[in-house]
């Protein structure tokens, strides 16, 4: 978790996100390559399990664009049409996103400067005991954050049945990874009421609006915070 007051909602942003890139690793685009989102035309997003609104990564990218119009917003596919995000795909995608942001830097200082202008939006994850966390993913995100990247992750929600939440043991990763510079995001609706079945805990650093038309959940609150981070040029990995 980052340096936010736990579950606080940040004030509206008044700044500019010019010079920042928000990378959405999700269901849109192609594996291994970041694709800039301008008008969404020609970008595939085949997410659409039964009962869900079509698309996941592209709506998330659009929320970033609406809240940080000056930022460069890019997408990369690391999850399939059912929303399953494999570890190899996620690791491969993260490595490529970081390498692309480093770009043609020829010194470590230049590379770090470039990485400090990258915000990763991870509206994905799984709930499990800490002993079962994927350590390679943890190490990779930790090193990226140490080099200046800010990571925004959806805090997640438990599944529900007949209006009742079905908690499971453990915590959601990557939101629950204990790095300063990783921001776990909860969600509320237009009436400022928490969405049902949130995974409350120390991993939830802040909240944001998580209802955008047909799309609802912490997945769609995270991009609001990703945009906020870029617009405020926040270095969430700095000590509070």
CSV table of N, CA, C and O in Angstrom, one decimal, residues 97-176:
chain,number,residue,atom,x,y,z
A,97,UNK,N,6.2,-3.6,-20.8
A,97,UNK,CA,5.7,-2.3,-20.5
A,97,UNK,C,6.8,-1.4,-19.9
A,97,UNK,O,7.0,-0.2,-20.2
A,98,UNK,N,7.6,-2.0,-18.9
A,98,UNK,CA,8.7,-1.3,-18.3
A,98,UNK,C,9.8,-1.0,-19.3
A,98,UNK,O,10.3,0.1,-19.3
A,99,UNK,N,10.1,-2.0,-20.2
A,99,UNK,CA,11.1,-1.7,-21.2
A,99,UNK,C,10.7,-0.6,-22.2
A,99,UNK,O,11.6,0.2,-22.5
A,100,UNK,N,9.5,-0.6,-22.5
A,100,UNK,CA,9.0,0.4,-23.5
A,100,UNK,C,9.1,1.8,-22.8
A,100,UNK,O,9.4,2.8,-23.5
A,101,UNK,N,8.8,1.9,-21.5
A,101,UNK,CA,8.8,3.2,-20.9
A,101,UNK,C,10.3,3.7,-20.7
A,101,UNK,O,10.5,4.8,-20.8
A,102,UNK,N,11.2,2.7,-20.5
A,102,UNK,CA,12.6,3.1,-20.4
A,102,UNK,C,13.1,3.7,-21.7
A,102,UNK,O,13.8,4.7,-21.8
A,103,UNK,N,12.6,3.1,-22.8
A,103,UNK,CA,12.8,3.7,-24.1
A,103,UNK,C,14.3,3.7,-24.5
A,103,UNK,O,15.0,2.7,-24.3
A,104,UNK,N,14.8,4.8,-25.1
A,104,UNK,CA,16.2,4.8,-25.5
A,104,UNK,C,17.1,5.5,-24.5
A,104,UNK,O,18.1,6.0,-24.8
A,105,UNK,N,16.7,5.4,-23.2
A,105,UNK,CA,17.6,6.0,-22.2
A,105,UNK,C,18.9,5.3,-22.2
A,105,UNK,O,19.0,4.1,-22.4
A,106,UNK,N,20.0,6.0,-22.1
A,106,UNK,CA,21.3,5.5,-22.1
A,106,UNK,C,22.0,5.5,-20.8
A,106,UNK,O,23.1,5.0,-20.6
A,107,UNK,N,21.4,6.1,-19.8
A,107,UNK,CA,21.9,6.1,-18.4
A,107,UNK,C,20.9,5.6,-17.4
A,107,UNK,O,19.7,5.7,-17.7
A,108,UNK,N,21.3,5.2,-16.3
A,108,UNK,CA,20.4,4.7,-15.2
A,108,UNK,C,19.5,5.9,-14.8
A,108,UNK,O,18.3,5.7,-14.5
A,109,UNK,N,20.1,7.1,-14.7
A,109,UNK,CA,19.3,8.3,-14.3
A,109,UNK,C,18.2,8.6,-15.3
A,109,UNK,O,17.1,8.9,-14.9
A,110,UNK,N,18.5,8.5,-16.6
A,110,UNK,CA,17.5,8.7,-17.6
A,110,UNK,C,16.4,7.6,-17.5
A,110,UNK,O,15.2,7.9,-17.6
A,111,UNK,N,16.8,6.4,-17.3
A,111,UNK,CA,15.8,5.3,-17.2
A,111,UNK,C,14.9,5.5,-16.0
A,111,UNK,O,13.7,5.3,-16.1
A,112,UNK,N,15.5,5.9,-14.9
A,112,UNK,CA,14.6,6.1,-13.7
A,112,UNK,C,13.7,7.3,-13.9
A,112,UNK,O,12.6,7.3,-13.5
A,113,UNK,N,14.2,8.3,-14.6
A,113,UNK,CA,13.4,9.5,-14.9
A,113,UNK,C,12.2,9.1,-15.7
A,113,UNK,O,11.0,9.5,-15.5
A,114,UNK,N,12.4,8.3,-16.7
A,114,UNK,CA,11.3,7.8,-17.6
A,114,UNK,C,10.3,7.0,-16.8
A,114,UNK,O,9.1,7.1,-16.9
A,115,UNK,N,10.8,6.1,-16.0
A,115,UNK,CA,10.0,5.2,-15.2
A,115,UNK,C,9.1,6.0,-14.2
A,115,UNK,O,8.0,5.6,-13.9
A,116,UNK,N,9.7,7.1,-13.7
A,116,UNK,CA,8.9,7.8,-12.7
A,116,UNK,C,7.7,8.5,-13.3
A,116,UNK,O,6.9,9.1,-12.6
A,117,UNK,N,7.6,8.5,-14.6
A,117,UNK,CA,6.4,9.1,-15.3
A,117,UNK,C,5.5,8.0,-15.8
A,117,UNK,O,4.7,8.3,-16.7
A,118,UNK,N,5.6,6.8,-15.2
A,118,UNK,CA,4.7,5.7,-15.6
A,118,UNK,C,3.8,5.3,-14.4
A,118,UNK,O,4.3,5.1,-13.3
A,119,UNK,N,2.5,5.2,-14.7
A,119,UNK,CA,1.6,4.7,-13.7
A,119,UNK,C,1.0,3.4,-14.3
A,119,UNK,O,0.5,3.4,-15.5
A,120,UNK,N,1.1,2.3,-13.6
A,120,UNK,CA,0.5,1.0,-14.0
A,120,UNK,C,-0.8,0.9,-13.4
A,120,UNK,O,-1.0,0.9,-12.2
A,121,UNK,N,-1.9,0.6,-14.2
A,121,UNK,CA,-3.2,0.3,-13.7
A,121,UNK,C,-3.4,-1.2,-13.8
A,121,UNK,O,-3.5,-1.8,-14.9
A,122,UNK,N,-3.6,-1.8,-12.6
A,122,UNK,CA,-3.8,-3.3,-12.6
A,122,UNK,C,-5.2,-3.5,-12.0
A,122,UNK,O,-5.4,-3.7,-10.8
A,123,UNK,N,-6.2,-3.6,-12.8
A,123,UNK,CA,-7.6,-3.9,-12.4
A,123,UNK,C,-7.8,-5.4,-12.5
A,123,UNK,O,-8.7,-5.9,-13.2
A,124,UNK,N,-7.0,-6.1,-11.8
A,124,UNK,CA,-7.0,-7.6,-11.8
A,124,UNK,C,-6.4,-8.1,-10.5
A,124,UNK,O,-5.9,-7.4,-9.7
A,125,UNK,N,-6.6,-9.4,-10.4
A,125,UNK,CA,-6.0,-10.0,-9.2
A,125,UNK,C,-6.8,-11.2,-8.7
A,125,UNK,O,-7.7,-11.7,-9.4
A,126,UNK,N,-6.4,-11.7,-7.6
A,126,UNK,CA,-7.0,-13.0,-7.0
A,126,UNK,C,-6.8,-12.9,-5.5
A,126,UNK,O,-5.9,-12.3,-5.0
A,127,UNK,N,-7.7,-13.5,-4.8
A,127,UNK,CA,-7.7,-13.5,-3.3
A,127,UNK,C,-7.2,-14.9,-2.9
A,127,UNK,O,-7.7,-15.9,-3.2
A,128,UNK,N,-6.1,-14.8,-2.1
A,128,UNK,CA,-5.5,-16.0,-1.6
A,128,UNK,C,-4.6,-15.7,-0.4
A,128,UNK,O,-4.2,-14.6,-0.2
A,129,UNK,N,-4.2,-16.7,0.4
A,129,UNK,CA,-3.3,-16.5,1.5
A,129,UNK,C,-2.0,-15.9,1.1
A,129,UNK,O,-1.5,-16.2,0.0
A,130,UNK,N,-1.3,-15.2,2.0
A,130,UNK,CA,-0.1,-14.6,1.6
A,130,UNK,C,1.0,-15.6,1.2
A,130,UNK,O,1.9,-15.4,0.4
A,131,UNK,N,0.9,-16.8,1.8
A,131,UNK,CA,1.8,-17.9,1.5
A,131,UNK,C,1.8,-18.3,0.1
A,131,UNK,O,2.7,-19.0,-0.4
A,132,UNK,N,0.7,-18.0,-0.6
A,132,UNK,CA,0.5,-18.5,-2.0
A,132,UNK,C,0.6,-17.3,-3.0
A,132,UNK,O,0.3,-17.5,-4.2
A,133,UNK,N,1.1,-16.2,-2.5
A,133,UNK,CA,1.3,-15.0,-3.4
A,133,UNK,C,2.4,-15.4,-4.5
A,133,UNK,O,3.3,-16.1,-4.1
A,134,UNK,N,2.2,-15.0,-5.7
A,134,UNK,CA,3.2,-15.2,-6.7
A,134,UNK,C,4.5,-14.4,-6.5
A,134,UNK,O,4.4,-13.2,-6.7
A,135,UNK,N,5.5,-15.0,-6.0
A,135,UNK,CA,6.7,-14.2,-5.6
A,135,UNK,C,7.4,-13.5,-6.8
A,135,UNK,O,8.0,-12.4,-6.6
A,136,UNK,N,7.4,-14.1,-7.9
A,136,UNK,CA,8.0,-13.4,-9.1
A,136,UNK,C,7.3,-12.1,-9.4
A,136,UNK,O,8.0,-11.1,-9.6
A,137,UNK,N,6.0,-12.2,-9.4
A,137,UNK,CA,5.2,-10.9,-9.6
A,137,UNK,C,5.5,-9.9,-8.5
A,137,UNK,O,5.7,-8.7,-8.8
A,138,UNK,N,5.6,-10.4,-7.3
A,138,UNK,CA,5.9,-9.5,-6.2
A,138,UNK,C,7.2,-8.8,-6.3
A,138,UNK,O,7.4,-7.6,-6.2
A,139,UNK,N,8.2,-9.6,-6.7
A,139,UNK,CA,9.6,-9.1,-6.9
A,139,UNK,C,9.6,-8.1,-8.0
A,139,UNK,O,10.3,-7.0,-7.9
A,140,UNK,N,8.9,-8.4,-9.1
A,140,UNK,CA,9.0,-7.5,-10.3
A,140,UNK,C,8.3,-6.2,-10.0
A,140,UNK,O,8.8,-5.1,-10.3
A,141,UNK,N,7.1,-6.2,-9.4
A,141,UNK,CA,6.5,-5.0,-9.0
A,141,UNK,C,7.3,-4.2,-8.0
A,141,UNK,O,7.3,-2.9,-8.1
A,142,UNK,N,7.9,-4.9,-7.0
A,142,UNK,CA,8.7,-4.2,-6.0
A,142,UNK,C,9.8,-3.4,-6.7
A,142,UNK,O,10.1,-2.3,-6.3
A,143,UNK,N,10.5,-4.1,-7.6
A,143,UNK,CA,11.6,-3.4,-8.3
A,143,UNK,C,11.2,-2.3,-9.1
A,143,UNK,O,11.8,-1.2,-9.2
A,144,UNK,N,10.1,-2.4,-9.8
A,144,UNK,CA,9.5,-1.3,-10.7
A,144,UNK,C,9.2,-0.1,-9.8
A,144,UNK,O,9.6,1.0,-10.1
A,145,UNK,N,8.6,-0.4,-8.6
A,145,UNK,CA,8.3,0.7,-7.7
A,145,UNK,C,9.5,1.4,-7.2
A,145,UNK,O,9.6,2.6,-7.1
A,146,UNK,N,10.5,0.6,-6.9
A,146,UNK,CA,11.8,1.1,-6.4
A,146,UNK,C,12.5,2.0,-7.4
A,146,UNK,O,13.2,2.9,-7.0
A,147,UNK,N,12.2,1.8,-8.7
A,147,UNK,CA,12.7,2.7,-9.7
A,147,UNK,C,11.8,3.8,-10.1
A,147,UNK,O,12.1,4.6,-11.1
A,148,UNK,N,10.7,4.0,-9.4
A,148,UNK,CA,9.9,5.2,-9.6
A,148,UNK,C,8.5,5.0,-10.2
A,148,UNK,O,7.7,5.9,-10.2
A,149,UNK,N,8.2,3.8,-10.6
A,149,UNK,CA,6.9,3.5,-11.1
A,149,UNK,C,5.8,3.5,-10.0
A,149,UNK,O,6.1,3.1,-8.9
A,150,UNK,N,4.7,4.0,-10.3
A,150,UNK,CA,3.5,4.0,-9.3
A,150,UNK,C,2.6,2.9,-9.8
A,150,UNK,O,2.2,2.9,-11.0
A,151,UNK,N,2.1,2.0,-9.0
A,151,UNK,CA,1.2,0.9,-9.3
A,151,UNK,C,-0.1,1.2,-8.6
A,151,UNK,O,-0.2,1.3,-7.4
A,152,UNK,N,-1.2,1.2,-9.4
A,152,UNK,CA,-2.5,1.3,-8.8
A,152,UNK,C,-3.3,0.0,-9.1
A,152,UNK,O,-3.4,-0.4,-10.2
A,153,UNK,N,-3.8,-0.6,-8.0
A,153,UNK,CA,-4.4,-1.9,-8.1
A,153,UNK,C,-5.8,-1.9,-7.5
A,153,UNK,O,-6.0,-1.4,-6.4
A,154,UNK,N,-6.7,-2.6,-8.2
A,154,UNK,CA,-8.1,-2.7,-7.7
A,154,UNK,C,-8.0,-3.6,-6.4
A,154,UNK,O,-7.4,-4.6,-6.4
A,155,UNK,N,-8.7,-3.2,-5.4
A,155,UNK,CA,-8.7,-3.9,-4.1
A,155,UNK,C,-9.6,-5.2,-4.2
A,155,UNK,O,-9.4,-6.1,-3.4
A,156,UNK,N,-10.5,-5.2,-5.1
A,156,UNK,CA,-11.3,-6.4,-5.4
A,156,UNK,C,-12.6,-6.5,-4.5
A,156,UNK,O,-12.8,-5.7,-3.5
A,157,UNK,N,-13.4,-7.4,-4.9
A,157,UNK,CA,-14.7,-7.7,-4.2
A,157,UNK,C,-14.9,-9.2,-4.1
A,157,UNK,O,-14.5,-9.9,-5.1
A,158,UNK,N,-15.5,-9.6,-3.0
A,158,UNK,CA,-15.8,-11.0,-2.9
A,158,UNK,C,-17.0,-11.3,-3.9
A,158,UNK,O,-17.8,-10.5,-4.2
A,159,UNK,N,-17.1,-12.6,-4.3
A,159,UNK,CA,-18.3,-13.0,-5.0
A,159,UNK,C,-19.5,-13.0,-4.1
A,159,UNK,O,-19.4,-13.1,-2.9
A,160,UNK,N,-20.7,-12.8,-4.7
A,160,UNK,CA,-21.9,-12.8,-3.9
A,160,UNK,C,-22.9,-13.8,-4.6
A,160,UNK,O,-22.8,-14.1,-5.8
A,161,UNK,N,-23.8,-14.2,-3.7
A,161,UNK,CA,-24.9,-15.1,-4.2
A,161,UNK,C,-26.1,-14.8,-3.4
A,161,UNK,O,-26.1,-14.8,-2.2
A,162,UNK,N,-27.2,-14.5,-4.2
A,162,UNK,CA,-28.5,-14.2,-3.5
A,162,UNK,C,-28.3,-13.0,-2.6
A,162,UNK,O,-28.9,-13.0,-1.5
A,163,UNK,N,-27.5,-12.0,-2.9
A,163,UNK,CA,-27.4,-10.8,-2.1
A,163,UNK,C,-26.4,-11.0,-0.9
A,163,UNK,O,-26.3,-10.0,-0.2
A,164,UNK,N,-25.8,-12.1,-0.8
A,164,UNK,CA,-24.9,-12.4,0.3
A,164,UNK,C,-23.5,-12.5,-0.2
A,164,UNK,O,-23.2,-13.2,-1.2
A,165,UNK,N,-22.5,-11.8,0.5
A,165,UNK,CA,-21.1,-11.9,0.1
A,165,UNK,C,-20.6,-13.3,0.6
A,165,UNK,O,-21.0,-13.9,1.5
A,166,UNK,N,-19.6,-13.8,-0.2
A,166,UNK,CA,-19.0,-15.1,0.1
A,166,UNK,C,-17.5,-14.9,0.3
A,166,UNK,O,-16.7,-15.1,-0.6
A,167,UNK,N,-17.1,-14.4,1.5
A,167,UNK,CA,-15.7,-14.1,1.7
A,167,UNK,C,-14.9,-15.4,1.7
A,167,UNK,O,-15.4,-16.5,2.0
A,168,UNK,N,-13.6,-15.3,1.2
A,168,UNK,CA,-12.7,-16.5,1.2
A,168,UNK,C,-11.4,-16.1,2.0
A,168,UNK,O,-11.1,-14.9,2.1
A,169,UNK,N,-10.7,-17.0,2.5
A,169,UNK,CA,-9.5,-16.7,3.3
A,169,UNK,C,-8.5,-16.0,2.4
A,169,UNK,O,-8.3,-16.3,1.2
A,170,UNK,N,-7.7,-15.1,3.0
A,170,UNK,CA,-6.7,-14.4,2.2
A,170,UNK,C,-6.9,-13.0,1.9
A,170,UNK,O,-7.9,-12.4,2.4
A,171,UNK,N,-6.1,-12.4,1.1
A,171,UNK,CA,-6.1,-11.0,0.7
A,171,UNK,C,-5.9,-10.9,-0.8
A,171,UNK,O,-5.3,-11.8,-1.4
A,172,UNK,N,-6.4,-9.8,-1.4
A,172,UNK,CA,-6.3,-9.7,-2.9
A,172,UNK,C,-4.9,-9.2,-3.3
A,172,UNK,O,-4.4,-8.3,-2.7
A,173,UNK,N,-4.3,-10.0,-4.2
A,173,UNK,CA,-3.0,-9.5,-4.7
A,173,UNK,C,-3.3,-9.1,-6.2
A,173,UNK,O,-4.2,-9.6,-6.8
A,174,UNK,N,-2.6,-8.1,-6.8
A,174,UNK,CA,-1.4,-7.4,-6.2
A,174,UNK,C,-1.7,-6.3,-5.2
A,174,UNK,O,-0.8,-5.7,-4.7
A,175,UNK,N,-3.0,-6.0,-5.0
A,175,UNK,CA,-3.3,-4.8,-4.1
A,175,UNK,C,-2.7,-5.0,-2.7
A,175,UNK,O,-2.3,-4.0,-2.1
A,176,UNK,N,-2.6,-6.2,-2.3
A,176,UNK,CA,-2.1,-6.5,-0.9
A,176,UNK,C,-0.6,-6.6,-0.8
A,176,UNK,O,-0.1,-6.7,0.3
